[in-house]
mmCIF file of C-alpha atoms in Angstrom:
data_model
loop_
_atom_site.group_PDB
_atom_site.id
_atom_site.type_symbol
_atom_site.label_atom_id
_atom_site.label_comp_id
_atom_site.label_asym_id
_atom_site.label_seq_id
_atom_site.Cartn_x
_atom_site.Cartn_y
_atom_site.Cartn_z
ATOM 1 C CA MET A 1056 0.000 0.000 0.000
ATOM 2 C CA ALA A 1057 2.604 2.526 1.100
ATOM 3 C CA SER A 1058 4.895 1.655 -1.786
ATOM 4 C CA GLU A 1059 2.096 2.312 -4.274
ATOM 5 C CA LYS A 1060 1.584 5.744 -2.834
ATOM 6 C CA LEU A 1061 5.292 6.529 -2.970
ATOM 7 C CA LYS A 1062 5.522 5.349 -6.536
ATOM 8 C CA ALA A 1063 2.658 7.583 -7.564
ATOM 9 C CA LEU A 1064 4.260 10.529 -5.843
ATOM 10 C CA ARG A 1065 7.559 9.928 -7.565
ATOM 11 C CA LEU A 1066 5.936 9.638 -10.977
ATOM 12 C CA ASP A 1067 4.054 12.818 -10.355
ATOM 13 C CA GLU A 1068 7.204 14.745 -9.539
ATOM 14 C CA GLY A 1069 9.067 13.511 -12.562
ATOM 15 C CA ALA A 1070 6.323 14.379 -14.975
ATOM 16 C CA ALA A 1071 6.203 18.103 -14.475
ATOM 17 C CA MET A 1072 9.494 19.712 -13.559
ATOM 18 C CA PRO A 1073 9.459 23.250 -14.877
ATOM 19 C CA MET A 1074 12.885 24.674 -15.370
ATOM 20 C CA ASP A 1075 13.200 28.328 -14.582
ATOM 21 C CA MET A 1076 15.465 29.884 -17.179
ATOM 22 C CA SER A 1077 15.276 33.446 -15.982
ATOM 23 C CA SER A 1078 17.945 33.142 -13.323
ATOM 24 C CA MET A 1079 20.310 31.526 -15.793
ATOM 25 C CA ILE A 1080 19.768 34.332 -18.255
ATOM 26 C CA ASP A 1081 20.320 36.823 -15.456
ATOM 27 C CA LEU A 1082 23.644 35.235 -14.733
ATOM 28 C CA VAL A 1083 24.681 35.202 -18.375
ATOM 29 C CA PHE A 1084 23.901 38.888 -18.755
ATOM 30 C CA LEU A 1085 25.801 39.626 -15.583
ATOM 31 C CA LEU A 1086 28.871 37.843 -16.946
ATOM 32 C CA LEU A 1087 28.515 39.587 -20.274
ATOM 33 C CA ILE A 1088 28.385 42.992 -18.615
ATOM 34 C CA PHE A 1089 31.314 42.125 -16.360
ATOM 35 C CA PHE A 1090 33.564 41.226 -19.279
ATOM 36 C CA MET A 1091 32.399 44.219 -21.283
ATOM 37 C CA VAL A 1092 33.383 46.518 -18.464
ATOM 38 C CA SER A 1093 36.623 44.838 -17.428
ATOM 39 C CA SER A 1094 38.101 44.413 -20.890
ATOM 40 C CA HIS A 1095 39.638 47.415 -22.529
ATOM 41 C CA LEU A 1096 39.699 47.161 -26.237
ATOM 42 C CA ILE A 1097 42.608 48.223 -28.347
ATOM 43 C CA ILE A 1098 40.906 50.708 -30.550
ATOM 44 C CA THR A 1099 42.699 51.412 -33.771
ATOM 45 C CA GLN A 1100 40.718 51.426 -36.901
ATOM 46 C CA ILE A 1101 42.124 48.939 -39.309
ATOM 47 C CA ASP A 1102 42.042 49.615 -43.000
ATOM 48 C CA LYS A 1103 41.284 46.314 -44.691
ATOM 49 C CA ARG A 1104 42.983 47.359 -47.897
ATOM 50 C CA VAL A 1105 46.422 47.259 -46.286
ATOM 51 C CA LYS A 1106 48.247 43.945 -46.173
ATOM 52 C CA PRO A 1107 50.947 44.496 -43.555
ATOM 53 C CA PRO A 1108 54.379 42.904 -43.900
ATOM 54 C CA THR A 1109 55.609 40.001 -41.818
ATOM 55 C CA ALA A 1110 58.016 40.493 -38.932
ATOM 56 C CA LYS A 1111 58.413 37.689 -36.468
ATOM 57 C CA ASN A 1112 60.073 39.869 -33.831
ATOM 58 C CA ALA A 1113 57.121 42.231 -33.676
ATOM 59 C CA ALA A 1114 55.179 42.348 -30.429
ATOM 60 C CA VAL A 1115 51.434 42.537 -30.012
ATOM 61 C CA ALA A 1116 50.584 45.853 -28.395
ATOM 62 C CA LYS A 1117 49.137 46.102 -24.916
ATOM 63 C CA ASN A 1118 47.706 49.538 -25.351
ATOM 64 C CA ALA A 1119 47.063 51.808 -28.236
ATOM 65 C CA THR A 1120 47.027 55.208 -26.620
ATOM 66 C CA GLY A 1121 48.749 58.074 -28.312
ATOM 67 C CA ARG A 1122 48.804 56.606 -31.763
ATOM 68 C CA VAL A 1123 48.341 58.401 -34.990
ATOM 69 C CA VAL A 1124 47.446 55.859 -37.615
ATOM 70 C CA VAL A 1125 48.508 56.392 -41.205
ATOM 71 C CA ASN A 1126 47.661 53.748 -43.780
ATOM 72 C CA VAL A 1127 49.718 53.296 -46.920
ATOM 73 C CA LEU A 1128 48.176 51.172 -49.653
ATOM 74 C CA ALA A 1129 50.093 49.055 -52.139
ATOM 75 C CA ASP A 1130 49.603 51.663 -54.876
ATOM 76 C CA GLY A 1131 51.386 54.245 -52.732
ATOM 77 C CA SER A 1132 48.366 56.301 -51.713
ATOM 78 C CA ILE A 1133 48.360 57.534 -48.136
ATOM 79 C CA TRP A 1134 45.216 57.528 -46.023
ATOM 80 C CA ALA A 1135 44.407 59.019 -42.656
ATOM 81 C CA GLN A 1136 42.446 57.116 -40.061
ATOM 82 C CA ASP A 1137 39.018 58.377 -41.035
ATOM 83 C CA ASN A 1138 39.268 57.422 -44.704
ATOM 84 C CA VAL A 1139 40.654 60.724 -45.892
ATOM 85 C CA GLU A 1140 43.366 60.590 -48.499
ATOM 86 C CA LEU A 1141 46.491 62.596 -47.775
ATOM 87 C CA THR A 1142 47.817 63.751 -51.090
ATOM 88 C CA SER A 1143 50.782 65.915 -50.170
ATOM 89 C CA SER A 1144 53.551 66.007 -47.580
ATOM 90 C CA GLU A 1145 51.925 69.102 -46.091
ATOM 91 C CA ALA A 1146 48.650 67.265 -45.656
ATOM 92 C CA ILE A 1147 50.444 64.437 -43.813
ATOM 93 C CA GLU A 1148 52.253 66.931 -41.594
ATOM 94 C CA ASP A 1149 49.017 68.764 -40.804
ATOM 95 C CA TYR A 1150 47.179 65.561 -40.008
ATOM 96 C CA ILE A 1151 49.898 64.232 -37.688
ATOM 97 C CA ASP A 1152 50.397 67.633 -36.076
ATOM 98 C CA GLN A 1153 46.698 68.034 -35.349
ATOM 99 C CA ALA A 1154 46.465 64.539 -33.893
ATOM 100 C CA LYS A 1155 49.570 65.211 -31.799
ATOM 101 C CA GLN A 1156 48.159 68.438 -30.397
ATOM 102 C CA ARG A 1157 44.824 66.826 -29.621
ATOM 103 C CA HIS A 1158 46.612 64.030 -27.845
ATOM 104 C CA ASP A 1159 49.015 66.298 -25.977
ATOM 105 C CA GLN A 1160 46.066 68.157 -24.503
ATOM 106 C CA ALA A 1161 44.255 64.999 -23.495
ATOM 107 C CA SER A 1162 47.166 63.095 -21.935
ATOM 108 C CA PRO A 1163 50.465 64.957 -22.022
ATOM 109 C CA GLN A 1164 52.404 62.264 -20.165
ATOM 110 C CA ILE A 1165 52.179 59.774 -23.020
ATOM 111 C CA LEU A 1166 54.271 60.392 -26.101
ATOM 112 C CA THR A 1167 52.553 60.588 -29.448
ATOM 113 C CA ARG A 1168 53.633 57.821 -31.782
ATOM 114 C CA LEU A 1169 53.122 57.264 -35.454
ATOM 115 C CA ASN A 1170 51.501 53.957 -36.297
ATOM 116 C CA LEU A 1171 52.465 53.423 -39.903
ATOM 117 C CA ARG A 1172 50.459 50.673 -41.515
ATOM 118 C CA ALA A 1173 52.293 50.250 -44.775
ATOM 119 C CA ASP A 1174 51.442 47.563 -47.275
ATOM 120 C CA GLN A 1175 54.108 44.923 -47.803
ATOM 121 C CA ASP A 1176 54.368 45.755 -51.505
ATOM 122 C CA VAL A 1177 54.602 49.503 -51.160
ATOM 123 C CA GLU A 1178 57.745 51.285 -52.296
ATOM 124 C CA THR A 1179 60.045 52.469 -49.523
ATOM 125 C CA ARG A 1180 59.834 55.951 -51.021
ATOM 126 C CA VAL A 1181 56.343 56.381 -49.550
ATOM 127 C CA ILE A 1182 57.385 55.052 -46.132
ATOM 128 C CA LYS A 1183 60.232 57.561 -46.076
ATOM 129 C CA LYS A 1184 57.861 60.340 -47.045
ATOM 130 C CA VAL A 1185 55.513 59.639 -44.121
ATOM 131 C CA VAL A 1186 58.328 59.156 -41.601
ATOM 132 C CA GLN A 1187 59.917 62.396 -42.738
ATOM 133 C CA ALA A 1188 56.635 64.266 -42.363
ATOM 134 C CA ALA A 1189 56.200 62.867 -38.861
ATOM 135 C CA GLY A 1190 59.741 63.843 -37.922
ATOM 136 C CA LYS A 1191 59.104 67.397 -39.086
ATOM 137 C CA VAL A 1192 56.262 67.834 -36.588
ATOM 138 C CA GLY A 1193 58.208 66.176 -33.796
ATOM 139 C CA VAL A 1194 56.826 62.639 -33.784
ATOM 140 C CA VAL A 1195 59.949 60.487 -33.653
ATOM 141 C CA ASP A 1196 58.527 57.194 -32.423
ATOM 142 C CA VAL A 1197 57.376 55.129 -35.334
ATOM 143 C CA ILE A 1198 55.511 51.855 -35.072
ATOM 144 C CA PHE A 1199 55.242 49.708 -38.137
ATOM 145 C CA GLY A 1200 52.147 47.554 -38.194
ATOM 146 C CA SER A 1201 53.049 43.990 -39.096
ATOM 147 C CA TYR A 1202 51.953 40.406 -38.738
ATOM 148 C CA VAL A 1203 54.005 38.013 -36.647
ATOM 149 C CA VAL A 1204 53.088 34.972 -38.721
ATOM 150 C CA GLU A 1205 53.343 34.861 -42.466
ATOM 151 C CA ARG A 1206 49.962 34.521 -44.119
ATOM 152 C CA MET B 785 -29.732 34.566 -9.570
ATOM 153 C CA ALA B 786 -26.974 33.691 -11.813
ATOM 154 C CA ARG B 787 -24.187 36.129 -11.455
ATOM 155 C CA LYS B 788 -21.556 36.314 -14.101
ATOM 156 C CA LYS B 789 -18.224 35.359 -12.712
ATOM 157 C CA PRO B 790 -15.458 37.746 -13.672
ATOM 158 C CA GLU B 791 -13.366 35.999 -16.246
ATOM 159 C CA GLN B 792 -9.953 35.190 -14.915
ATOM 160 C CA GLU B 793 -7.133 35.720 -17.362
ATOM 161 C CA PRO B 794 -4.561 32.945 -17.413
ATOM 162 C CA ASP B 795 -1.076 33.862 -16.230
ATOM 163 C CA PRO B 796 0.950 34.906 -19.226
ATOM 164 C CA GLU B 797 3.881 32.579 -19.515
ATOM 165 C CA LEU B 798 6.738 33.163 -21.892
ATOM 166 C CA ASP B 799 8.247 30.108 -23.428
ATOM 167 C CA MET B 800 11.957 30.767 -23.601
ATOM 168 C CA SER B 801 13.045 27.583 -25.305
ATOM 169 C CA SER B 802 12.331 28.645 -28.881
ATOM 170 C CA MET B 803 14.145 31.915 -28.328
ATOM 171 C CA ILE B 804 17.158 30.044 -27.041
ATOM 172 C CA ASP B 805 16.949 27.739 -30.048
ATOM 173 C CA VAL B 806 17.092 30.682 -32.389
ATOM 174 C CA SER B 807 19.956 32.335 -30.560
ATOM 175 C CA PHE B 808 22.012 29.145 -30.614
ATOM 176 C CA LEU B 809 21.329 28.804 -34.284
ATOM 177 C CA LEU B 810 22.571 32.338 -34.885
ATOM 178 C CA LEU B 811 25.593 31.733 -32.696
ATOM 179 C CA ILE B 812 26.564 28.632 -34.633
ATOM 180 C CA TYR B 813 25.961 30.391 -37.943
ATOM 181 C CA PHE B 814 28.302 33.237 -37.038
ATOM 182 C CA LEU B 815 30.862 30.849 -35.558
ATOM 183 C CA VAL B 816 31.039 28.985 -38.843
ATOM 184 C CA THR B 817 30.978 31.911 -41.246
ATOM 185 C CA SER B 818 33.328 34.285 -39.447
ATOM 186 C CA THR B 819 37.056 34.350 -40.050
ATOM 187 C CA LEU B 820 39.273 35.888 -37.465
ATOM 188 C CA ASP B 821 41.853 38.391 -38.585
ATOM 189 C CA PRO B 822 45.293 37.814 -37.112
ATOM 190 C CA LYS B 823 46.281 40.355 -34.557
ATOM 191 C CA GLU B 824 48.474 43.097 -35.823
ATOM 192 C CA ALA B 825 51.742 43.540 -33.979
ATOM 193 C CA ASP B 826 54.107 46.430 -33.520
ATOM 194 C CA LEU B 827 57.606 46.896 -34.791
ATOM 195 C CA GLY B 828 59.012 50.053 -33.323
ATOM 196 C CA MET B 829 61.821 52.415 -34.107
ATOM 197 C CA THR B 830 62.830 55.740 -32.642
ATOM 198 C CA MET B 831 64.494 58.382 -34.648
ATOM 199 C CA PRO B 832 67.303 60.076 -32.764
ATOM 200 C CA THR B 833 66.552 63.630 -31.730
ATOM 201 C CA SER B 834 68.919 66.467 -31.055
ATOM 202 C CA GLN B 835 67.590 66.862 -27.526
ATOM 203 C CA SER B 836 69.095 63.711 -26.058
ATOM 204 C CA GLY B 837 70.434 63.956 -22.522
ATOM 205 C CA SER B 838 73.970 62.924 -21.669
ATOM 206 C CA ALA B 839 76.153 62.474 -24.677
ATOM 207 C CA PRO B 840 77.230 58.834 -24.860
ATOM 208 C CA VAL B 841 80.618 57.696 -26.050
ATOM 209 C CA GLU B 842 80.569 57.815 -29.783
ATOM 210 C CA ILE B 843 80.473 54.649 -31.767
ATOM 211 C CA ASP B 844 80.455 54.541 -35.517
ATOM 212 C CA GLN B 845 76.979 54.405 -36.872
ATOM 213 C CA MET B 846 76.145 51.480 -39.048
ATOM 214 C CA THR B 847 74.633 52.071 -42.448
ATOM 215 C CA ILE B 848 72.553 49.288 -43.936
ATOM 216 C CA GLU B 849 71.643 49.684 -47.559
ATOM 217 C CA VAL B 850 68.695 48.034 -49.213
ATOM 218 C CA ASN B 851 68.898 48.276 -52.981
ATOM 219 C CA ASN B 852 66.018 48.128 -55.406
ATOM 220 C CA ALA B 853 66.466 44.401 -56.014
ATOM 221 C CA GLY B 854 65.981 43.759 -52.293
ATOM 222 C CA HIS B 855 69.636 42.953 -51.643
ATOM 223 C CA ILE B 856 71.080 44.035 -48.336
ATOM 224 C CA VAL B 857 74.413 45.760 -48.601
ATOM 225 C CA LEU B 858 76.715 46.655 -45.752
ATOM 226 C CA ASN B 859 79.872 48.660 -46.456
ATOM 227 C CA ASP B 860 79.726 47.749 -50.160
ATOM 228 C CA GLU B 861 79.503 44.093 -49.258
ATOM 229 C CA VAL B 862 76.373 42.291 -50.401
ATOM 230 C CA LEU B 863 74.994 40.196 -47.552
ATOM 231 C CA ASP B 864 71.543 38.741 -48.044
ATOM 232 C CA THR B 865 70.301 38.487 -51.574
ATOM 233 C CA ASN B 866 67.046 36.559 -51.459
ATOM 234 C CA PRO B 867 64.253 39.120 -51.202
ATOM 235 C CA ASP B 868 61.623 36.400 -50.741
ATOM 236 C CA SER B 869 63.175 35.043 -47.573
ATOM 237 C CA ARG B 870 62.165 36.684 -44.340
ATOM 238 C CA ASP B 871 65.401 35.657 -42.643
ATOM 239 C CA VAL B 872 68.550 37.646 -43.107
ATOM 240 C CA PRO B 873 71.145 35.522 -41.269
ATOM 241 C CA LEU B 874 74.266 37.343 -42.472
ATOM 242 C CA LEU B 875 72.931 40.737 -41.457
ATOM 243 C CA LEU B 876 71.804 39.341 -38.122
ATOM 244 C CA ASP B 877 75.317 38.086 -37.489
ATOM 245 C CA ARG B 878 76.880 41.466 -38.274
ATOM 246 C CA LEU B 879 74.343 43.309 -36.152
ATOM 247 C CA ARG B 880 75.022 41.052 -33.180
ATOM 248 C CA THR B 881 78.698 41.869 -33.348
ATOM 249 C CA TYR B 882 77.883 45.550 -33.667
ATOM 250 C CA ALA B 883 75.459 45.512 -30.724
ATOM 251 C CA GLU B 884 78.010 43.697 -28.578
ATOM 252 C CA SER B 885 80.768 46.154 -29.332
ATOM 253 C CA ALA B 886 78.387 49.008 -28.596
ATOM 254 C CA ASN B 887 77.570 47.424 -25.264
ATOM 255 C CA LEU B 888 81.244 46.979 -24.419
ATOM 256 C CA THR B 889 82.034 50.604 -25.107
ATOM 257 C CA ASN B 890 78.887 51.613 -23.253
ATOM 258 C CA SER B 891 77.518 53.659 -26.090
ATOM 259 C CA LYS B 892 74.227 53.818 -27.813
ATOM 260 C CA PRO B 893 74.214 51.998 -31.143
ATOM 261 C CA LEU B 894 72.807 53.898 -34.072
ATOM 262 C CA VAL B 895 71.746 52.324 -37.316
ATOM 263 C CA VAL B 896 70.984 54.148 -40.516
ATOM 264 C CA ILE B 897 68.825 52.381 -43.051
ATOM 265 C CA ALA B 898 69.459 53.632 -46.535
ATOM 266 C CA ALA B 899 66.717 52.025 -48.524
ATOM 267 C CA ASP B 900 66.307 52.538 -52.222
ATOM 268 C CA ASP B 901 63.136 54.381 -53.176
ATOM 269 C CA ALA B 902 61.932 51.456 -55.224
ATOM 270 C CA ALA B 903 62.708 48.761 -52.664
ATOM 271 C CA LYS B 904 59.699 46.858 -51.345
ATOM 272 C CA GLY B 905 58.319 47.791 -47.937
ATOM 273 C CA GLN B 906 58.623 44.189 -46.795
ATOM 274 C CA ARG B 907 62.396 44.261 -47.281
ATOM 275 C CA PHE B 908 62.660 47.424 -45.211
ATOM 276 C CA ILE B 909 60.610 45.736 -42.494
ATOM 277 C CA ASP B 910 62.936 42.710 -42.697
ATOM 278 C CA VAL B 911 65.834 44.932 -41.699
ATOM 279 C CA LEU B 912 63.822 46.504 -38.876
ATOM 280 C CA ASN B 913 62.770 43.037 -37.791
ATOM 281 C CA THR B 914 66.401 41.971 -37.560
ATOM 282 C CA LEU B 915 67.147 45.050 -35.481
ATOM 283 C CA ALA B 916 64.340 44.095 -33.109
ATOM 284 C CA ASP B 917 65.801 40.607 -32.615
ATOM 285 C CA LYS B 918 66.382 39.828 -28.939
ATOM 286 C CA SER B 919 70.127 39.390 -29.392
ATOM 287 C CA VAL B 920 70.437 42.731 -31.182
ATOM 288 C CA ASN B 921 67.663 44.951 -29.864
ATOM 289 C CA ILE B 922 68.514 48.252 -31.475
ATOM 290 C CA THR B 923 65.654 50.736 -31.595
ATOM 291 C CA ASN B 924 67.674 53.806 -32.369
ATOM 292 C CA VAL B 925 67.180 53.840 -36.087
ATOM 293 C CA THR B 926 67.186 56.541 -38.653
ATOM 294 C CA ILE B 927 66.298 56.490 -42.292
ATOM 295 C CA SER B 928 68.459 58.225 -44.822
ATOM 296 C CA GLY B 929 67.558 59.369 -48.274
ATOM 297 C CA PHE B 930 64.763 61.711 -47.380
ATOM 298 C CA GLN B 931 63.669 63.760 -50.287
ATOM 299 C CA GLU B 932 64.648 67.386 -50.242
ATOM 300 C CA GLU B 933 61.761 69.728 -50.645
#
């Protein structure tokens, strides 16, 4: 008699066990927000048209503050970060100088650096031109964007 | 008297399972179709400025030439000639010796890269890459052959 009752009870419990998802979703959102807040992204806009050269001694950057990004395409054209073409040496100087001044006001303790993303097939003439323009406005640290592994 | 009972609305229940199905489907779709770009790394150099602090003991600067065929020339001696190879063992050897002698005399090594205008950017980066090698580690680099304007 008693075993019949127990069996019925057990069957009853197994049949309808509603799973409450809401707490799980709460937790997932909490984790998502935690990682969104705790991670600091390296924000440099990457121009997809540039295929950077390979350098196995290059190091992946930990932070990207104080960078002025200049993209150089394989055809030798020079582009600023916000998709504006720089056609003359003066334009490059102006662009780097403006970025440097903006950055010096925001955080004067960090040196402004030139992040030169030059295509692997570009002529060295163009690289020299950009580096020279940067040197003229007082940006002497140059970072060449490159891949560690050959693609 | 028959009084109309107020109609009780059933508790609205949201079934989450189909939503989760859809989101997993989307997740798997994007996992399969996306390709990750490799992370871009930095190769640094610092051009020497006139406002350096204490003047170190002078050591001869080293001039590395890269000609338009991608050959690396040091003091008129051709070192590495294969522009398709990313390794430049002969130059690396010379630079090690140079870095060591600079260390011994306690002076700051200075390298000048004289690259031909028509040389490929990759070859220029190869030289910089060699300079960034752990056994060499020279960041004080300048580029010669700037165009006069």
